[in-house]
Short mmCIF file of C-alpha atoms and ligand atoms in Angstrom, two decimals:
data_model
loop_
_atom_site.label_atom_id
_atom_site.label_comp_id
_atom_site.label_asym_id
_atom_site.label_seq_id
_atom_site.Cartn_x
_atom_site.Cartn_y
_atom_site.Cartn_z
CA MET A 1 2.23 -0.88 -18.84
CA GLU A 2 6.36 -0.74 -20.49
CA ILE A 3 8.94 1.86 -18.54
CA ARG A 4 12.01 2.41 -20.42
CA ALA A 5 14.51 5.08 -20.11
CA VAL A 6 16.66 5.88 -23.47
CA VAL A 7 19.17 8.37 -24.30
CA GLY A 8 18.39 11.40 -26.41
CA HIS A 9 17.07 14.61 -26.70
CA ILE A 10 13.25 15.52 -25.70
CA THR A 11 13.11 17.93 -29.05
CA GLU A 12 13.28 15.07 -31.45
CA GLN A 13 10.80 12.78 -29.91
CA GLU A 14 8.37 11.54 -32.55
CA THR A 15 6.22 10.26 -29.88
CA PRO A 16 2.54 11.10 -29.93
CA ALA A 17 2.68 13.21 -27.02
CA ILE A 18 5.67 15.37 -24.25
CA ALA A 19 5.04 15.68 -20.90
CA LEU A 20 6.80 18.36 -19.12
CA GLY A 21 5.68 19.14 -15.96
CA LEU A 22 6.53 23.48 -14.66
CA PHE A 23 5.92 24.72 -11.38
CA GLU A 24 3.84 27.45 -10.20
CA GLY A 25 5.62 31.03 -10.71
CA THR A 26 8.03 29.64 -13.51
CA GLU A 27 10.10 33.04 -15.18
CA ILE A 28 10.44 33.79 -18.29
CA PRO A 29 12.44 33.29 -20.55
CA LEU A 30 11.94 29.39 -19.69
CA ALA A 31 15.12 27.80 -19.28
CA GLY A 32 16.05 24.59 -19.27
CA THR A 33 14.09 21.31 -20.74
CA ALA A 34 11.08 24.19 -21.37
CA GLY A 35 13.35 26.76 -22.92
CA GLU A 36 14.07 24.16 -25.01
CA LEU A 37 10.47 22.93 -25.90
CA ASP A 38 9.76 26.77 -26.28
CA ALA A 39 12.36 27.72 -29.04
CA ALA A 40 11.14 25.15 -31.05
CA LEU A 41 6.78 25.79 -30.58
CA ASN A 42 8.12 29.52 -31.73
CA GLY A 43 7.63 31.01 -27.51
CA GLU A 44 3.97 29.20 -27.63
CA LEU A 45 5.10 27.86 -24.45
CA GLY A 46 6.28 30.90 -23.09
CA SER A 47 2.85 32.70 -24.46
CA VAL A 48 0.26 30.69 -22.47
CA ILE A 49 2.07 31.40 -19.26
CA ALA A 50 2.25 34.56 -19.30
CA ASP A 51 -1.08 34.95 -20.68
CA GLY A 52 -1.86 33.11 -17.76
CA ASP A 53 -3.52 29.66 -19.51
CA PHE A 54 -1.88 27.34 -17.77
CA LYS A 55 -0.45 28.87 -13.90
CA GLY A 56 1.52 25.23 -12.82
CA LYS A 57 -0.80 24.55 -9.79
CA ILE A 58 -0.68 21.01 -8.58
CA ASN A 59 -2.57 18.12 -10.79
CA GLU A 60 -3.32 21.31 -13.50
CA THR A 61 -3.03 20.00 -17.14
CA LEU A 62 -3.24 21.96 -20.61
CA VAL A 63 -2.46 20.14 -23.91
CA LEU A 64 -1.04 22.39 -26.68
CA TYR A 65 -0.93 21.03 -30.15
CA THR A 66 3.24 21.38 -31.56
CA HIS A 67 1.87 21.02 -35.38
CA ASP A 68 5.03 19.70 -36.75
CA TRP A 69 6.89 22.58 -34.54
CA LEU A 70 8.02 19.41 -33.19
CA PRO A 71 8.67 15.88 -34.35
CA ALA A 72 5.98 15.15 -31.08
CA LYS A 73 2.25 15.63 -31.46
CA ARG A 74 1.42 17.27 -28.10
CA LEU A 75 2.43 18.86 -25.32
CA ILE A 76 1.20 17.36 -22.69
CA LEU A 77 1.97 20.43 -19.37
CA VAL A 78 1.08 18.98 -15.73
CA GLY A 79 1.85 21.37 -12.91
CA LEU A 80 3.86 20.53 -9.84
CA GLY A 81 2.94 23.74 -7.79
CA LYS A 82 5.65 25.76 -5.64
CA PRO A 83 9.22 24.87 -6.39
CA GLU A 84 9.98 24.84 -3.09
CA GLU A 85 7.20 22.76 -1.83
CA VAL A 86 7.80 19.81 -4.00
CA THR A 87 8.17 16.47 -2.68
CA LEU A 88 7.92 12.98 -4.06
CA ASN A 89 4.22 12.72 -3.21
CA VAL A 90 4.03 15.91 -5.84
CA ILE A 91 6.08 13.72 -8.49
CA ARG A 92 4.09 10.85 -7.73
CA GLU A 93 0.66 12.82 -8.47
CA ALA A 94 2.18 14.84 -11.59
CA SER A 95 3.18 11.84 -12.83
CA ALA A 96 -0.45 9.59 -12.16
CA THR A 97 -2.36 13.24 -13.72
CA THR A 98 -0.70 13.14 -16.67
CA ALA A 99 -0.21 9.45 -17.29
CA GLN A 100 -4.41 9.60 -16.98
CA LYS A 101 -4.49 12.72 -19.48
CA ALA A 102 -2.85 10.36 -21.82
CA ARG A 103 -4.99 7.85 -20.77
CA SER A 104 -8.35 9.55 -21.88
CA LEU A 105 -6.36 11.40 -24.98
CA GLY A 106 -6.07 6.77 -25.96
CA LEU A 107 -2.63 7.54 -26.58
CA SER A 108 -0.30 4.34 -27.12
CA THR A 109 3.06 6.47 -25.96
CA LEU A 110 4.47 9.15 -23.55
CA HIS A 111 7.29 10.41 -23.95
CA THR A 112 9.18 12.88 -20.37
CA VAL A 113 12.06 13.46 -18.05
CA VAL A 114 12.09 13.48 -14.99
CA PHE A 115 9.66 15.82 -13.93
CA GLY A 116 11.39 18.83 -11.08
CA GLU A 117 14.75 17.86 -12.67
CA ASP A 118 16.54 20.52 -14.10
CA VAL A 119 15.29 22.94 -11.96
CA GLU A 120 18.13 24.64 -9.31
CA GLY A 121 17.44 23.06 -6.25
CA ILE A 122 15.26 20.21 -6.76
CA SER A 123 18.02 18.17 -7.03
CA ARG A 124 19.72 18.84 -3.65
CA GLU A 125 16.26 17.91 -2.12
CA LEU A 126 15.36 14.81 -4.11
CA SER A 127 17.72 12.85 -6.33
CA THR A 128 17.17 12.12 -9.50
CA SER A 129 16.65 8.21 -9.25
CA ALA A 130 14.04 8.76 -6.16
CA ALA A 131 11.81 11.18 -8.14
CA ALA A 132 12.87 9.01 -11.63
CA GLU A 133 10.94 5.83 -8.92
CA ALA A 134 8.25 8.43 -8.39
CA VAL A 135 7.46 9.20 -11.98
CA ALA A 136 7.16 5.43 -12.39
CA GLU A 137 5.23 5.17 -9.86
CA GLY A 138 2.94 7.47 -10.08
CA ALA A 139 1.99 6.40 -13.58
CA LEU A 140 1.81 2.99 -13.08
CA LEU A 141 -1.06 3.23 -10.02
CA GLY A 142 -2.85 6.57 -11.15
CA LEU A 143 -3.79 3.70 -14.07
CA TYR A 144 -5.08 0.91 -11.78
CA ARG A 145 -8.44 -0.01 -12.69
CA PHE A 146 -9.91 -3.77 -11.20
CA THR A 147 -11.61 -4.53 -14.02
CA GLU A 148 -11.59 -8.43 -13.74
CA LEU A 149 -14.79 -8.62 -13.23
CA LYS A 150 -16.74 -6.70 -15.97
CA THR A 151 -17.63 -7.97 -19.23
CA GLN A 152 -18.13 -5.13 -20.85
CA ASP A 153 -15.83 -1.96 -20.09
CA GLU A 154 -16.32 -0.42 -22.95
CA ASN A 155 -16.37 3.91 -21.75
CA HIS A 156 -12.75 3.25 -21.61
CA ARG A 157 -10.07 3.72 -23.02
CA ALA A 158 -7.15 1.40 -23.29
CA ASP A 159 -4.24 1.79 -20.97
CA PRO A 160 -0.58 3.71 -22.98
CA GLU A 161 1.84 0.77 -23.66
CA GLN A 162 4.31 2.92 -22.73
CA LEU A 163 6.17 5.33 -20.89
CA VAL A 164 9.94 6.96 -22.07
CA ILE A 165 11.37 8.71 -20.35
CA VAL A 166 14.53 10.83 -22.04
CA ILE A 167 17.69 11.28 -20.18
CA SER A 168 21.12 13.07 -22.35
CA GLY A 169 23.67 10.89 -20.75
CA GLU A 170 24.65 7.38 -21.74
CA ASN A 171 26.29 7.42 -18.28
CA ASP A 172 23.21 7.84 -16.60
CA LEU A 173 21.47 5.11 -18.79
CA ALA A 174 21.58 2.12 -16.49
CA ALA A 175 21.15 3.71 -13.18
CA MET A 176 17.96 5.55 -13.84
CA GLN A 177 16.30 2.12 -15.60
CA GLU A 178 16.93 0.80 -12.08
CA ALA A 179 15.37 3.40 -10.44
CA LEU A 180 12.26 2.89 -12.99
CA ASN A 181 12.50 -0.76 -12.13
CA ARG A 182 12.17 0.00 -8.99
CA GLY A 183 9.03 2.34 -8.95
CA GLN A 184 7.82 0.39 -11.29
CA ILE A 185 8.41 -2.50 -8.28
CA VAL A 186 6.48 -0.80 -5.67
CA ALA A 187 3.92 0.02 -7.79
CA GLU A 188 2.82 -3.71 -8.77
CA SER A 189 3.30 -4.86 -5.57
CA THR A 190 0.97 -2.47 -4.10
CA MET A 191 -1.66 -2.97 -7.65
CA LEU A 192 -1.34 -6.66 -6.46
CA ALA A 193 -2.51 -5.85 -2.70
CA ARG A 194 -5.44 -3.87 -4.39
CA ASP A 195 -6.63 -6.58 -6.97
CA LEU A 196 -6.95 -8.75 -3.44
CA VAL A 197 -9.30 -6.28 -1.86
CA ASN A 198 -11.00 -5.07 -4.77
CA ARG A 199 -11.83 -8.83 -5.49
CA PRO A 200 -15.44 -9.98 -4.22
CA ALA A 201 -14.85 -12.29 -0.90
CA ASN A 202 -16.77 -15.48 -3.37
CA VAL A 203 -13.87 -14.90 -5.29
CA ALA A 204 -11.06 -13.70 -2.53
CA THR A 205 -11.60 -16.77 -0.18
CA PRO A 206 -9.04 -17.45 2.38
CA SER A 207 -7.44 -21.20 -0.60
CA HIS A 208 -7.36 -18.07 -2.84
CA LEU A 209 -4.70 -15.95 -1.00
CA ALA A 210 -2.92 -19.33 -0.55
CA LYS A 211 -2.56 -19.43 -3.94
CA VAL A 212 -1.38 -16.24 -4.56
CA ALA A 213 1.11 -16.21 -1.77
CA GLN A 214 2.95 -19.36 -3.53
CA GLU A 215 2.52 -17.04 -7.30
CA ILE A 216 4.32 -14.77 -5.77
CA ALA A 217 6.88 -17.02 -4.09
CA THR A 218 7.41 -18.81 -7.28
CA GLU A 219 8.06 -15.26 -9.21
CA THR A 220 10.19 -14.17 -6.25
CA GLY A 221 12.11 -16.81 -4.96
CA THR A 222 11.04 -16.15 -1.78
CA VAL A 223 9.59 -19.39 0.34
CA CYS A 224 5.84 -20.05 0.98
CA LYS A 225 4.68 -22.82 2.93
CA ILE A 226 0.63 -23.13 3.69
CA LEU A 227 0.02 -24.01 7.11
CA GLU A 228 -3.06 -26.02 6.83
CA LYS A 229 -5.96 -26.30 9.95
CA PRO A 230 -5.03 -30.40 11.12
CA ALA A 231 -1.68 -27.85 11.36
CA LEU A 232 -3.26 -25.17 12.98
CA LYS A 233 -4.78 -26.90 15.75
CA GLU A 234 -1.84 -29.32 16.31
CA LEU A 235 0.30 -25.64 17.34
CA GLY A 236 -2.60 -25.14 19.56
CA MET A 237 -3.67 -22.02 17.50
CA HIS A 238 -7.74 -22.03 18.49
CA LEU A 239 -8.07 -19.03 18.94
CA PHE A 240 -7.72 -18.58 15.68
CA LEU A 241 -9.51 -21.67 14.60
CA SER A 242 -12.98 -20.41 16.44
CA VAL A 243 -12.67 -17.36 14.28
CA ASN A 244 -12.81 -20.19 11.34
CA GLN A 245 -15.64 -22.67 12.90
CA GLY A 246 -19.30 -20.65 11.75
CA GLY A 247 -17.34 -20.78 7.70
CA ASN A 248 -17.09 -23.77 5.02
CA GLU A 249 -13.74 -23.03 4.12
CA PRO A 250 -10.67 -24.27 5.88
CA ALA A 251 -9.12 -21.67 8.07
CA ARG A 252 -5.10 -21.65 6.53
CA MET A 253 -2.10 -19.45 8.56
CA ILE A 254 0.30 -17.93 5.17
CA VAL A 255 3.83 -17.61 6.13
CA LEU A 256 6.04 -16.19 3.07
CA GLU A 257 10.18 -15.64 3.58
CA HIS A 258 12.32 -13.70 1.77
CA ASN A 259 16.03 -14.71 2.79
CA ALA A 260 14.76 -17.71 4.70
CA GLY A 261 18.08 -19.63 6.28
CA VAL A 262 20.70 -16.49 5.14
CA PRO A 263 22.93 -16.05 8.58
CA ASP A 264 23.54 -12.59 9.69
CA LEU A 265 20.56 -11.38 9.13
CA PRO A 266 17.88 -8.78 10.81
CA THR A 267 14.96 -10.20 10.81
CA VAL A 268 11.36 -8.55 10.34
CA VAL A 269 7.70 -10.57 10.74
CA LEU A 270 4.83 -8.52 8.88
CA VAL A 271 1.82 -9.51 10.66
CA GLY A 272 -1.48 -9.33 8.43
CA LYS A 273 -4.93 -9.96 9.05
CA GLY A 274 -6.36 -12.30 6.78
CA ILE A 275 -10.63 -11.85 7.07
CA THR A 276 -11.77 -12.77 3.55
CA PHE A 277 -15.55 -11.53 4.73
CA ASP A 278 -16.15 -10.86 8.64
CA THR A 279 -19.92 -11.33 8.56
CA GLY A 280 -19.56 -10.33 12.75
CA GLY A 281 -19.72 -13.99 13.28
CA ILE A 282 -23.13 -14.29 16.31
CA SER A 283 -22.21 -11.20 17.03
CA LEU A 284 -24.05 -10.34 13.25
CA LYS A 285 -23.26 -7.30 12.01
CA PRO A 286 -26.16 -4.51 10.24
CA SER A 287 -26.34 -5.11 6.47
CA ARG A 288 -25.70 -1.82 6.23
CA GLY A 289 -22.66 -1.33 3.94
CA MET A 290 -21.31 -4.83 5.16
CA GLU A 291 -20.03 -5.84 1.25
CA ALA A 292 -17.38 -3.53 2.57
CA MET A 293 -16.32 -6.00 5.01
CA LYS A 294 -14.79 -8.02 1.82
CA GLY A 295 -11.42 -6.01 2.58
CA ASP A 296 -11.14 -7.46 5.78
CA MET A 297 -8.00 -8.60 4.42
CA GLY A 298 -6.47 -5.65 4.04
CA GLY A 299 -3.27 -6.44 6.19
CA ALA A 300 -3.22 -9.46 4.31
CA ALA A 301 -3.03 -7.90 1.04
CA ALA A 302 -0.87 -5.44 3.13
CA VAL A 303 1.96 -8.21 3.56
CA LEU A 304 2.23 -10.33 0.83
CA GLY A 305 1.92 -6.83 -1.66
CA ALA A 306 5.48 -5.97 0.52
CA LEU A 307 6.97 -9.58 0.41
CA ARG A 308 6.32 -9.42 -3.41
CA ALA A 309 8.59 -5.92 -3.42
CA VAL A 310 10.97 -6.29 -0.44
CA ALA A 311 11.81 -9.99 -2.18
CA LEU A 312 12.51 -8.50 -6.24
CA LEU A 313 14.15 -5.21 -4.94
CA ASN A 314 16.19 -7.87 -2.80
CA LEU A 315 16.62 -6.29 0.52
CA PRO A 316 19.62 -7.37 2.75
CA LEU A 317 16.94 -8.14 5.83
CA HIS A 318 15.15 -11.78 6.32
CA VAL A 319 11.50 -10.88 5.96
CA VAL A 320 8.46 -13.32 7.19
CA GLY A 321 4.80 -12.75 6.30
CA LEU A 322 2.35 -14.40 8.52
CA ALA A 323 -1.04 -14.03 7.68
CA PRO A 324 -3.95 -15.84 9.29
CA VAL A 325 -6.66 -16.18 6.62
CA THR A 326 -10.59 -16.95 7.25
CA ASP A 327 -13.99 -15.77 6.88
CA ASN A 328 -15.70 -15.06 9.94
CA MET A 329 -19.73 -16.54 9.51
CA PRO A 330 -22.81 -16.82 11.69
CA ASP A 331 -23.51 -20.42 11.77
CA ALA A 332 -25.07 -23.81 14.35
CA GLN A 333 -20.61 -23.89 15.19
CA ALA A 334 -19.97 -20.58 15.12
CA THR A 335 -18.37 -19.84 17.50
CA LYS A 336 -20.94 -17.99 20.62
CA PRO A 337 -20.36 -14.47 22.85
CA GLY A 338 -19.29 -15.79 26.29
CA ASP A 339 -17.22 -18.92 24.90
CA VAL A 340 -13.53 -19.01 26.39
CA VAL A 341 -11.13 -20.17 24.18
CA LYS A 342 -7.06 -21.26 25.43
CA SER A 343 -4.47 -18.85 22.73
CA LEU A 344 -1.55 -20.15 21.71
CA ASN A 345 0.84 -18.91 24.67
CA GLY A 346 -1.75 -20.08 26.20
CA LEU A 347 -3.33 -17.20 28.35
CA THR A 348 -7.88 -18.11 28.12
CA VAL A 349 -10.06 -15.26 26.03
CA GLU A 350 -13.31 -14.82 27.26
CA ILE A 351 -14.94 -13.70 23.58
CA ILE A 352 -17.81 -11.14 24.19
CA ASN A 353 -18.68 -10.42 20.73
CA THR A 354 -17.51 -12.32 17.69
CA ASP A 355 -16.89 -9.37 15.35
CA ALA A 356 -13.83 -8.19 16.91
CA GLU A 357 -12.33 -11.30 15.69
CA GLY A 358 -9.04 -9.25 13.73
CA ARG A 359 -7.44 -9.65 17.03
CA LEU A 360 -8.18 -13.26 17.87
CA ILE A 361 -6.48 -14.37 14.75
CA LEU A 362 -3.68 -12.23 15.24
CA ALA A 363 -2.62 -12.75 18.57
CA ASP A 364 -2.23 -16.19 17.64
CA ALA A 365 -0.19 -15.28 14.88
CA LEU A 366 1.95 -12.93 16.38
CA THR A 367 2.67 -15.54 19.43
CA TYR A 368 3.73 -17.63 16.18
CA ALA A 369 5.91 -15.15 14.82
CA GLY A 370 8.34 -15.29 17.95
CA GLU A 371 9.31 -18.75 16.24
CA PHE A 372 11.14 -16.37 14.47
CA GLN A 373 13.41 -14.98 16.25
CA PRO A 374 12.50 -11.45 15.40
CA ASP A 375 14.63 -8.41 16.09
CA ALA A 376 10.65 -6.06 14.78
CA VAL A 377 7.44 -7.74 14.26
CA PHE A 378 4.61 -5.13 12.59
CA ASP A 379 1.22 -6.29 12.20
CA VAL A 380 -0.90 -4.51 10.14
CA ALA A 381 -5.10 -4.78 10.52
CA THR A 382 -8.30 -2.93 9.64
CA LEU A 383 -8.67 -3.62 13.19
CA THR A 384 -11.51 -0.57 14.84
CA GLY A 385 -14.21 1.46 14.26
CA GLY A 386 -13.00 3.67 17.09
CA ARG A 387 -9.23 4.52 14.43
CA ILE A 388 -11.61 5.94 11.75
CA VAL A 389 -13.73 7.36 14.26
CA ALA A 390 -10.39 8.86 15.64
CA LEU A 391 -7.32 9.33 12.82
CA GLY A 392 -10.45 9.70 9.79
CA ASP A 393 -8.50 9.53 6.07
CA HIS A 394 -5.58 10.91 6.87
CA ALA A 395 -3.05 8.13 9.03
CA ALA A 396 -3.27 4.96 10.23
CA ALA A 397 -2.73 4.20 14.45
CA VAL A 398 -0.04 2.68 15.57
CA MET A 399 0.84 1.59 18.82
CA GLY A 400 3.73 -0.07 20.44
CA ASP A 401 7.41 0.18 20.37
CA GLN A 402 8.43 3.76 20.44
CA GLY A 403 11.33 2.92 18.11
CA LEU A 404 9.60 1.30 15.73
CA ILE A 405 6.70 4.25 15.68
CA ASP A 406 9.48 6.48 14.48
CA ARG A 407 10.37 4.63 11.92
CA LEU A 408 6.94 3.78 10.78
CA VAL A 409 6.20 7.87 11.09
CA ALA A 410 8.87 8.36 8.95
CA ALA A 411 7.89 5.72 5.92
CA GLY A 412 4.59 6.69 6.56
CA GLU A 413 5.85 10.74 5.91
CA ALA A 414 7.77 9.19 2.54
CA THR A 415 5.02 7.34 1.29
CA LYS A 416 1.34 9.51 2.21
CA GLU A 417 0.67 6.22 3.63
CA ARG A 418 0.66 8.12 7.16
CA VAL A 419 0.75 6.47 10.40
CA TRP A 420 0.02 8.37 14.13
CA PRO A 421 0.81 7.14 17.52
CA MET A 422 -1.37 5.81 20.22
CA PRO A 423 -0.85 4.97 24.32
CA LEU A 424 -0.92 1.81 25.22
CA PHE A 425 -0.29 3.34 28.69
CA LYS A 426 -0.85 -0.38 31.33
CA GLU A 427 -4.28 1.43 33.02
CA TYR A 428 -5.69 0.72 29.45
CA GLY A 429 -6.40 -3.39 30.54
CA LYS A 430 -8.19 -2.89 32.60
CA GLN A 431 -10.94 -2.65 30.32
CA ILE A 432 -10.23 -6.03 28.86
CA GLU A 433 -9.72 -7.69 32.04
CA SER A 434 -12.60 -10.41 32.18
CA ASP A 435 -14.47 -12.09 35.32
CA VAL A 436 -13.85 -15.96 34.00
CA ALA A 437 -10.93 -15.99 32.06
CA ASP A 438 -7.25 -13.94 31.59
CA LEU A 439 -8.89 -11.93 29.13
CA LYS A 440 -12.15 -10.48 27.05
CA ASN A 441 -11.84 -9.35 23.74
CA VAL A 442 -13.89 -6.39 24.58
CA GLY A 443 -13.52 -3.74 26.25
CA GLY A 444 -16.26 -1.01 25.86
CA ARG A 445 -16.08 1.67 23.15
CA ALA A 446 -14.33 4.15 24.85
CA ALA A 447 -10.55 4.18 23.34
CA SER A 448 -11.61 1.12 21.17
CA SER A 449 -8.88 1.19 19.72
CA ILE A 450 -6.06 0.79 22.00
CA THR A 451 -7.75 -1.84 24.06
CA ALA A 452 -7.40 -3.30 20.81
CA ALA A 453 -3.68 -3.21 20.57
CA TYR A 454 -3.55 -3.66 24.37
CA PHE A 455 -5.65 -7.03 23.43
CA LEU A 456 -2.16 -8.21 21.32
CA SER A 457 0.71 -6.90 23.55
CA LYS A 458 -1.35 -9.58 25.43
CA PHE A 459 0.07 -11.93 22.80
CA VAL A 460 3.88 -10.50 21.52
CA PRO A 461 6.59 -12.83 23.43
CA ASP A 462 8.41 -11.10 26.07
CA GLY A 463 11.21 -9.11 24.82
CA ILE A 464 10.01 -8.50 20.81
CA LYS A 465 9.99 -5.22 19.55
CA TRP A 466 6.30 -5.14 18.14
CA ALA A 467 4.03 -2.90 17.06
CA HIS A 468 0.66 -2.90 15.73
CA ILE A 469 -0.85 -0.92 12.30
CA ASP A 470 -4.81 -0.24 12.56
CA ILE A 471 -5.60 0.85 8.83
CA ALA A 472 -9.41 0.20 9.43
CA GLY A 473 -11.34 2.44 6.46
CA LEU A 474 -8.29 2.94 5.34
CA GLY A 475 -8.23 -0.72 2.43
CA ILE A 476 -11.29 0.75 0.19
CA ARG A 477 -12.19 4.39 -0.31
CA ASP A 478 -14.21 6.07 -1.94
CA LYS A 479 -12.72 9.27 -2.71
CA SER A 480 -9.99 9.49 -5.88
CA ASP A 481 -6.33 11.09 -5.43
CA PRO A 482 -3.43 10.77 -8.53
CA TYR A 483 -2.25 7.73 -7.42
CA VAL A 484 -5.46 6.22 -5.59
CA PRO A 485 -8.06 5.65 -7.57
CA LYS A 486 -11.25 4.69 -5.65
CA GLY A 487 -12.08 1.61 -4.58
CA ALA A 488 -8.94 -0.15 -2.88
CA THR A 489 -5.86 1.36 -1.90
CA GLY A 490 -2.87 -1.28 -0.67
CA PHE A 491 -2.36 0.52 2.08
CA GLY A 492 1.05 -1.08 4.12
CA VAL A 493 2.69 -1.89 1.13
CA ARG A 494 4.13 0.95 0.17
CA LEU A 495 5.09 1.60 4.40
CA PHE A 496 6.53 -1.59 5.40
CA VAL A 497 8.72 -1.47 2.05
CA GLU A 498 9.36 2.49 2.72
CA ALA A 499 10.75 1.39 6.11
CA LEU A 500 12.68 -1.96 5.60
CA ARG A 501 13.91 -0.40 2.83
CA ARG A 502 15.73 2.41 5.02
CA TRP A 503 16.27 -0.20 8.51
CA ASP A 504 20.01 0.64 7.82
CA ALA A 505 19.45 4.08 7.79
N1 BES B 601 -13.58 -5.26 10.55
C1 BES B 601 -13.83 -5.19 11.84
C2 BES B 601 -13.08 -3.66 11.87
C3 BES B 601 -13.81 -2.37 10.74
C4 BES B 601 -14.90 -1.51 10.27
C5 BES B 601 -12.80 -2.26 9.69
C6 BES B 601 -14.81 -0.26 9.58
C7 BES B 601 -12.86 -1.29 8.21
C8 BES B 601 -14.00 -0.68 8.80
C9 BES B 601 -14.01 -5.20 12.45
O1 BES B 601 -13.88 -6.27 12.85
C10 BES B 601 -14.73 -5.38 13.71
O2 BES B 601 -16.16 -5.56 13.74
N2 BES B 601 -14.24 -4.41 14.77
C11 BES B 601 -15.45 -3.92 16.21
C12 BES B 601 -15.50 -4.22 16.79
C13 BES B 601 -16.08 -4.29 18.30
C14 BES B 601 -17.47 -5.41 17.87
C15 BES B 601 -15.77 -4.72 19.57
C16 BES B 601 -15.80 -2.18 16.06
O3 BES B 601 -14.21 -1.96 15.87
O4 BES B 601 -16.64 -1.64 15.85
ZN1 ZN B 602 -15.32 -7.46 13.59
ZN1 ZN B 603 -12.67 -7.76 11.52
#
């Protein structure tokens, strides 16, 4: 969908539909844009509200026909809830809801003003440009569907081709278009991550992820390097390789770098777990629900999506994306429970359970992150079932450096990709002590998200600030929200992009 700004007047637009956001409890006579549309419609809008047919509740919609009172054929009303409770998230949702309504009506074009724009007080809380970004982001994310593997899809109507934001002043046109473009960049990068997670493991193989990373590099001017198996061996990433041993697809380390070689920029490394399919290995998972393990590369997908956005937004940071990618398969060659393997940083690990593989590939990647002398390292991973038990649908777990956690909590609040801290007390370390090696890779059922993070902390080079984000269960959902349709969510892309955009603030 094309999203563009035009200068003009909303009442004069010849279009299949105008979308209008309305707050709950809006006073009559209507003011601003709503007042002008109401006047053109001979008071119809005021009556619909006065009679209670449209209350303005969040994501409520009502379609009115204009019967030639306006050059626009329809008015799509969308509720914004209470004015004092409006946030960018409300605007993203309203925009998604409207775009979906336009699609279900089969409309090619939708005109609107920025939702919530001309209501007194909104501009103090939310800038017009942030609201415009949210409109673009919400519409695109709300229309997202994963259709590339369907040969028959008759039940669905085509997406609207364009969303036009009508603004009054010529002076604001360039700034408005830039805000819309930023929203589009963030949304499309999120959708890239969604596509990667939705793709089954026979499509989204390690080589496929590497190819997508290279395409991102070509599109954005980032530098992409793929470390192949011989290089991984040479470096000594034996924990990573031990996970790859049972499969036929060679492991790869994806390195994607924004502002590579530019001096004097803060360096942030993002590390994403890229298990393209997690069978559990010799510690085989039960078959029920195993298909969801195609999404065990959700961390890697989030990192690739974030790197794309960061590069296209041209953030003034040196950002490195690292994604160790492999499947986790059982086989005669596979790692066996009890095997001891040496990591890149020299620690030996007793692999008690081959299904605790994410921490093995991340351990070597975190050590490797030290090569970039980073100011901060974040890793994101579908790491533990314990995360789902502890926090459910509404927050990822974060552990590590308090300053980095604070940044993530703030960015999570703004994007609605929320995170919540868990402790990393050193006493948890006892649970991963091994009788035969330096460490073992599991610490029992108790506090499993924490012991997994504690394990990772042992591989972060000394003196480097690090935070770990556990997104298990958040990468694929079976429920829909307006701009997060069921299936892959792309969780992590918007969180990272927001945290990095605020880096200096
Ligand atoms: N990929 C899984 C974690 C997971 C579970 C992600 C559910 C998404 C949804 C991970 O590799 C795993 O198997 N973790 C085990 C570790 C256990 C064997 C110590 C877990 O947390 O149950
Ligand atoms: Zn596993
Ligand atoms: Zn896994």
